[in-house]
mmCIF file of C-alpha atoms in Angstrom:
data_model
loop_
_atom_site.group_PDB
_atom_site.id
_atom_site.type_symbol
_atom_site.label_atom_id
_atom_site.label_comp_id
_atom_site.label_asym_id
_atom_site.label_seq_id
_atom_site.Cartn_x
_atom_site.Cartn_y
_atom_site.Cartn_z
ATOM 1 C CA MET A 994 23.147 48.663 36.219
ATOM 2 C CA VAL A 995 25.483 45.669 36.135
ATOM 3 C CA ARG A 996 23.280 43.900 38.647
ATOM 4 C CA CYS A 997 20.192 44.415 36.444
ATOM 5 C CA ARG A 998 21.927 42.956 33.399
ATOM 6 C CA CYS A 999 22.908 39.825 35.337
ATOM 7 C CA TYR A 1000 19.332 39.247 36.463
ATOM 8 C CA PHE A 1001 18.079 39.878 32.928
ATOM 9 C CA LYS A 1002 20.588 37.410 31.429
ATOM 10 C CA LEU A 1003 19.779 34.798 34.068
ATOM 11 C CA THR A 1004 16.044 35.231 33.443
ATOM 12 C CA MET A 1005 16.518 34.879 29.677
ATOM 13 C CA ILE A 1006 18.614 31.718 30.075
ATOM 14 C CA MET A 1007 16.004 30.179 32.368
ATOM 15 C CA LEU A 1008 13.180 31.041 29.962
ATOM 16 C CA GLY A 1009 15.122 29.602 27.024
ATOM 17 C CA SER A 1010 15.764 26.386 28.960
ATOM 18 C CA LEU A 1011 12.101 26.084 29.872
ATOM 19 C CA LEU A 1012 11.080 26.521 26.225
ATOM 20 C CA LEU A 1013 13.472 23.800 25.107
ATOM 21 C CA LEU A 1014 12.372 21.420 27.843
ATOM 22 C CA SER A 1015 8.681 22.018 27.191
ATOM 23 C CA GLY A 1016 9.126 20.379 23.763
ATOM 24 C CA CYS A 1017 10.669 17.239 25.309
ATOM 25 C CA LYS A 1018 9.110 14.237 26.985
ATOM 26 C CA SER A 1019 11.009 12.140 29.462
ATOM 27 C CA THR A 1020 9.868 8.792 28.084
ATOM 28 C CA PRO A 1021 8.099 7.698 24.889
ATOM 29 C CA GLU A 1022 4.576 6.373 24.805
ATOM 30 C CA SER A 1023 4.546 2.746 25.895
ATOM 31 C CA ALA A 1024 2.485 1.422 22.990
ATOM 32 C CA LEU A 1025 1.726 2.525 19.436
ATOM 33 C CA ASN A 1026 -1.670 1.911 17.847
ATOM 34 C CA LEU A 1027 -0.934 0.641 14.337
ATOM 35 C CA GLU A 1028 -3.619 0.214 11.662
ATOM 36 C CA PHE A 1029 -3.006 -1.571 8.365
ATOM 37 C CA ASP A 1030 -4.837 -0.889 5.111
ATOM 38 C CA VAL A 1031 -4.547 -3.995 2.905
ATOM 39 C CA GLU A 1032 -6.455 -4.078 -0.387
ATOM 40 C CA GLN A 1033 -8.793 -6.980 -1.111
ATOM 41 C CA GLN A 1034 -7.373 -9.596 -3.475
ATOM 42 C CA ARG A 1035 -10.401 -11.420 -4.876
ATOM 43 C CA SER A 1036 -8.449 -13.072 -7.703
ATOM 44 C CA LEU A 1037 -6.272 -15.142 -5.354
ATOM 45 C CA PRO A 1038 -7.308 -18.699 -4.413
ATOM 46 C CA PRO A 1039 -7.996 -19.677 -0.776
ATOM 47 C CA VAL A 1040 -4.878 -20.368 1.316
ATOM 48 C CA GLN A 1041 -4.041 -21.589 4.800
ATOM 49 C CA LEU A 1042 -2.657 -18.412 6.369
ATOM 50 C CA SER A 1043 -0.178 -18.100 9.196
ATOM 51 C CA VAL A 1044 1.659 -15.011 10.423
ATOM 52 C CA VAL A 1045 4.852 -15.230 12.481
ATOM 53 C CA ASP A 1046 6.778 -12.481 14.281
ATOM 54 C CA HIS A 1047 10.401 -13.588 13.969
ATOM 55 C CA ARG A 1048 12.026 -10.413 15.340
ATOM 56 C CA PRO A 1049 14.529 -10.762 18.193
ATOM 57 C CA GLN A 1050 12.789 -7.951 20.123
ATOM 58 C CA ASN A 1051 9.204 -6.844 20.795
ATOM 59 C CA HIS A 1052 9.670 -3.081 20.482
ATOM 60 C CA VAL A 1053 9.054 -1.115 17.288
ATOM 61 C CA VAL A 1054 10.719 2.130 18.400
ATOM 62 C CA ARG A 1055 14.206 2.560 19.849
ATOM 63 C CA LEU A 1056 14.963 6.129 20.878
ATOM 64 C CA HIS A 1057 18.489 7.373 21.667
ATOM 65 C CA ARG A 1058 19.189 10.597 23.568
ATOM 66 C CA GLY A 1059 22.941 11.087 23.521
ATOM 67 C CA ASN A 1060 24.687 8.829 26.043
ATOM 68 C CA GLN A 1061 21.507 7.988 27.978
ATOM 69 C CA PRO A 1062 20.072 4.449 27.921
ATOM 70 C CA ALA A 1063 17.815 3.792 24.943
ATOM 71 C CA GLU A 1064 14.045 4.133 25.377
ATOM 72 C CA PHE A 1065 11.607 1.717 23.741
ATOM 73 C CA ALA A 1066 7.999 1.605 22.563
ATOM 74 C CA THR A 1067 5.945 -1.418 21.506
ATOM 75 C CA THR A 1068 2.581 -1.862 19.769
ATOM 76 C CA GLU A 1069 -0.740 -2.052 21.612
ATOM 77 C CA ARG A 1070 -1.494 -5.412 19.983
ATOM 78 C CA PRO A 1071 1.048 -8.032 18.845
ATOM 79 C CA LEU A 1072 2.227 -7.393 15.274
ATOM 80 C CA ALA A 1073 1.388 -10.942 14.180
ATOM 81 C CA SER A 1074 -2.231 -10.469 15.332
ATOM 82 C CA LEU A 1075 -2.546 -7.104 13.566
ATOM 83 C CA MET A 1076 -1.126 -8.501 10.316
ATOM 84 C CA SER A 1077 -3.230 -11.650 10.457
ATOM 85 C CA ALA A 1078 -6.431 -9.630 10.926
ATOM 86 C CA ALA A 1079 -5.569 -7.316 8.012
ATOM 87 C CA LEU A 1080 -4.622 -10.191 5.687
ATOM 88 C CA ARG A 1081 -7.742 -12.210 6.537
ATOM 89 C CA GLN A 1082 -9.861 -9.257 5.410
ATOM 90 C CA ALA A 1083 -7.914 -9.015 2.143
ATOM 91 C CA ILE A 1084 -7.675 -12.664 1.036
ATOM 92 C CA THR A 1085 -9.760 -15.808 1.300
ATOM 93 C CA THR A 1086 -8.442 -18.264 3.867
ATOM 94 C CA SER A 1087 -9.370 -21.905 4.342
ATOM 95 C CA ASN A 1088 -7.988 -24.577 6.649
ATOM 96 C CA GLU A 1089 -8.890 -27.073 3.895
ATOM 97 C CA SER A 1090 -6.639 -25.478 1.284
ATOM 98 C CA ILE A 1091 -3.569 -27.415 0.213
ATOM 99 C CA GLN A 1092 -1.719 -24.130 -0.394
ATOM 100 C CA THR A 1093 -0.199 -22.346 2.594
ATOM 101 C CA LEU A 1094 0.888 -18.737 2.896
ATOM 102 C CA THR A 1095 3.221 -17.920 5.768
ATOM 103 C CA VAL A 1096 4.030 -14.247 6.339
ATOM 104 C CA THR A 1097 6.962 -13.615 8.658
ATOM 105 C CA VAL A 1098 7.900 -10.276 10.226
ATOM 106 C CA ASP A 1099 11.677 -10.120 9.893
ATOM 107 C CA LYS A 1100 12.119 -6.465 10.889
ATOM 108 C CA ALA A 1101 9.863 -3.672 12.126
ATOM 109 C CA LEU A 1102 11.800 -0.876 13.768
ATOM 110 C CA CYS A 1103 12.038 2.908 13.955
ATOM 111 C CA THR A 1104 15.415 4.047 15.253
ATOM 112 C CA VAL A 1105 15.323 7.633 16.511
ATOM 113 C CA GLU A 1106 18.309 9.857 17.278
ATOM 114 C CA GLN A 1107 17.020 12.648 19.517
ATOM 115 C CA SER A 1108 18.868 15.805 20.553
ATOM 116 C CA LEU A 1109 17.578 18.906 22.348
ATOM 117 C CA SER A 1110 16.890 20.728 19.112
ATOM 118 C CA SER A 1111 16.215 18.028 16.485
ATOM 119 C CA HIS A 1112 15.492 14.395 15.711
ATOM 120 C CA ARG A 1113 16.144 11.906 12.920
ATOM 121 C CA ALA A 1114 14.114 8.702 12.565
ATOM 122 C CA ILE A 1115 14.676 5.778 10.226
ATOM 123 C CA CYS A 1116 11.786 3.308 10.057
ATOM 124 C CA GLU A 1117 12.092 -0.029 8.261
ATOM 125 C CA VAL A 1118 9.744 -2.967 7.727
ATOM 126 C CA VAL A 1119 10.836 -6.307 6.231
ATOM 127 C CA ILE A 1120 8.474 -9.247 5.736
ATOM 128 C CA ILE A 1121 9.019 -12.649 4.154
ATOM 129 C CA ALA A 1122 6.125 -14.313 2.315
ATOM 130 C CA ALA A 1123 6.383 -18.055 1.686
ATOM 131 C CA SER A 1124 3.788 -20.148 -0.155
ATOM 132 C CA GLU A 1125 3.976 -23.926 -0.122
ATOM 133 C CA ASP A 1126 2.040 -26.585 -2.004
ATOM 134 C CA PRO A 1127 2.889 -30.022 -3.498
ATOM 135 C CA ARG A 1128 5.068 -28.341 -6.155
ATOM 136 C CA GLY A 1129 7.422 -26.865 -3.553
ATOM 137 C CA VAL A 1130 7.924 -23.501 -1.873
ATOM 138 C CA LEU A 1131 8.092 -19.949 -3.222
ATOM 139 C CA THR A 1132 9.719 -17.448 -0.837
ATOM 140 C CA LYS A 1133 9.978 -13.705 -1.444
ATOM 141 C CA THR A 1134 11.167 -10.819 0.726
ATOM 142 C CA PHE A 1135 9.475 -7.411 0.736
ATOM 143 C CA SER A 1136 10.733 -4.274 2.470
ATOM 144 C CA ARG A 1137 9.992 -0.586 2.855
ATOM 145 C CA ARG A 1138 11.977 2.207 4.519
ATOM 146 C CA ARG A 1139 11.202 5.804 5.476
ATOM 147 C CA THR A 1140 13.359 8.575 6.974
ATOM 148 C CA ARG A 1141 11.972 11.482 8.992
ATOM 149 C CA GLU A 1142 13.834 14.556 10.267
ATOM 150 C CA GLY A 1143 12.543 17.487 12.239
ATOM 151 C CA SER A 1144 13.119 20.034 14.932
ATOM 152 C CA LEU A 1145 12.628 19.477 18.645
ATOM 153 C CA GLN A 1146 10.975 16.302 19.963
ATOM 154 C CA VAL A 1147 9.918 13.455 17.671
ATOM 155 C CA ASP A 1148 6.134 13.023 17.523
ATOM 156 C CA PHE A 1149 5.197 9.413 18.247
ATOM 157 C CA LYS A 1150 1.977 9.872 16.278
ATOM 158 C CA ASP A 1151 4.179 10.454 13.205
ATOM 159 C CA LEU A 1152 6.090 7.226 13.905
ATOM 160 C CA GLU A 1153 2.773 5.420 14.370
ATOM 161 C CA ASN A 1154 1.598 6.718 10.961
ATOM 162 C CA ASP A 1155 4.952 5.868 9.332
ATOM 163 C CA LEU A 1156 4.905 2.271 10.584
ATOM 164 C CA SER A 1157 1.247 1.814 9.626
ATOM 165 C CA ALA A 1158 1.959 3.096 6.103
ATOM 166 C CA LEU A 1159 5.105 0.969 5.741
ATOM 167 C CA PHE A 1160 3.317 -2.193 6.845
ATOM 168 C CA SER A 1161 0.321 -1.492 4.601
ATOM 169 C CA SER A 1162 2.569 -0.899 1.606
ATOM 170 C CA THR A 1163 4.709 -3.974 2.282
ATOM 171 C CA LEU A 1164 1.721 -6.289 2.776
ATOM 172 C CA ASN A 1165 0.034 -4.949 -0.371
ATOM 173 C CA SER A 1166 3.259 -5.482 -2.329
ATOM 174 C CA SER A 1167 3.473 -9.084 -1.178
ATOM 175 C CA LEU A 1168 -0.091 -9.815 -2.310
ATOM 176 C CA GLN A 1169 0.214 -7.894 -5.577
ATOM 177 C CA ASP A 1170 3.614 -9.308 -6.527
ATOM 178 C CA SER A 1171 3.301 -10.886 -9.978
ATOM 179 C CA GLY A 1172 5.491 -13.876 -9.099
ATOM 180 C CA MET A 1173 3.528 -14.641 -5.928
ATOM 181 C CA ARG A 1174 0.176 -14.221 -7.683
ATOM 182 C CA GLN A 1175 1.258 -16.460 -10.569
ATOM 183 C CA TRP A 1176 2.485 -19.119 -8.139
ATOM 184 C CA LEU A 1177 -0.749 -19.123 -6.122
ATOM 185 C CA ASN A 1178 -3.056 -19.075 -9.156
ATOM 186 C CA SER A 1179 -1.120 -21.585 -11.265
ATOM 187 C CA TYR A 1180 -1.604 -24.390 -8.744
ATOM 188 C CA GLU A 1181 -5.357 -23.814 -8.598
ATOM 189 C CA ASN A 1182 -5.505 -23.712 -12.416
ATOM 190 C CA SER A 1183 -3.484 -26.935 -12.746
ATOM 191 C CA GLU A 1184 -5.817 -28.625 -10.247
ATOM 192 C CA LEU A 1185 -8.856 -27.512 -12.269
ATOM 193 C CA ALA A 1186 -7.275 -28.765 -15.475
ATOM 194 C CA THR A 1187 -6.464 -32.148 -13.890
ATOM 195 C CA SER A 1188 -9.993 -32.610 -12.556
ATOM 196 C CA ASN A 1189 -11.616 -31.952 -15.977
#
C-alpha cells in the first residue's frame, strides 16, 4: 500500500512538471514581424524625410528568467526601414523640399520577467521628431507604454502586436500633433504669401 502511494505521488509530480514545461519555450523567437498602421496626412506639405535608429541595442525584447542570462529578440526588418516605409505612405516626401523631418527611434523595448507560472511585460516606444527649415528647428518627443501580465509563458505574438500598436500610435501622434502640424504648414504658407 505504501509502495503504491509513492509511485502514485511520483507519477503525479512528473505529470505536473511536464505540464508546466510544455507551456515554456527554451528561447524566444529570433525576430518579430512588426507592421505599422500610419494614417495618411494629406494636409501636410512635402518634407525631406529621414529616419534614424538611435538605440544602443538592436533587440526589441529582453526576456529574464530568474538568474539565467537574458534572452533577446529583434525585428525581421530594421526598425528605421519599417518606420520610413510607413511614413512615406502617410506623408508626401520630396528631396527638393526645404523642410526636413527627422524621426529618431530613442527607445523600443519590451522587458519581460518570466517565471514558471507567470509573466509580466512592459513595452515602451519613444521617438523624437525634429523638423528644420530656415526659421530654425522644432523638436518634440512622443512616447507610448503598455504593460501585459499573464499566466505561464509570454506569447511573442502578443509582444509583436503590442510593439506594432505602440509604434503606430506614436507615429500617428507625431504627425497629428498640433504644434508639429502648425510648424510644418506655417512655413509653406509664409512662402506662398511671400511669392504673391
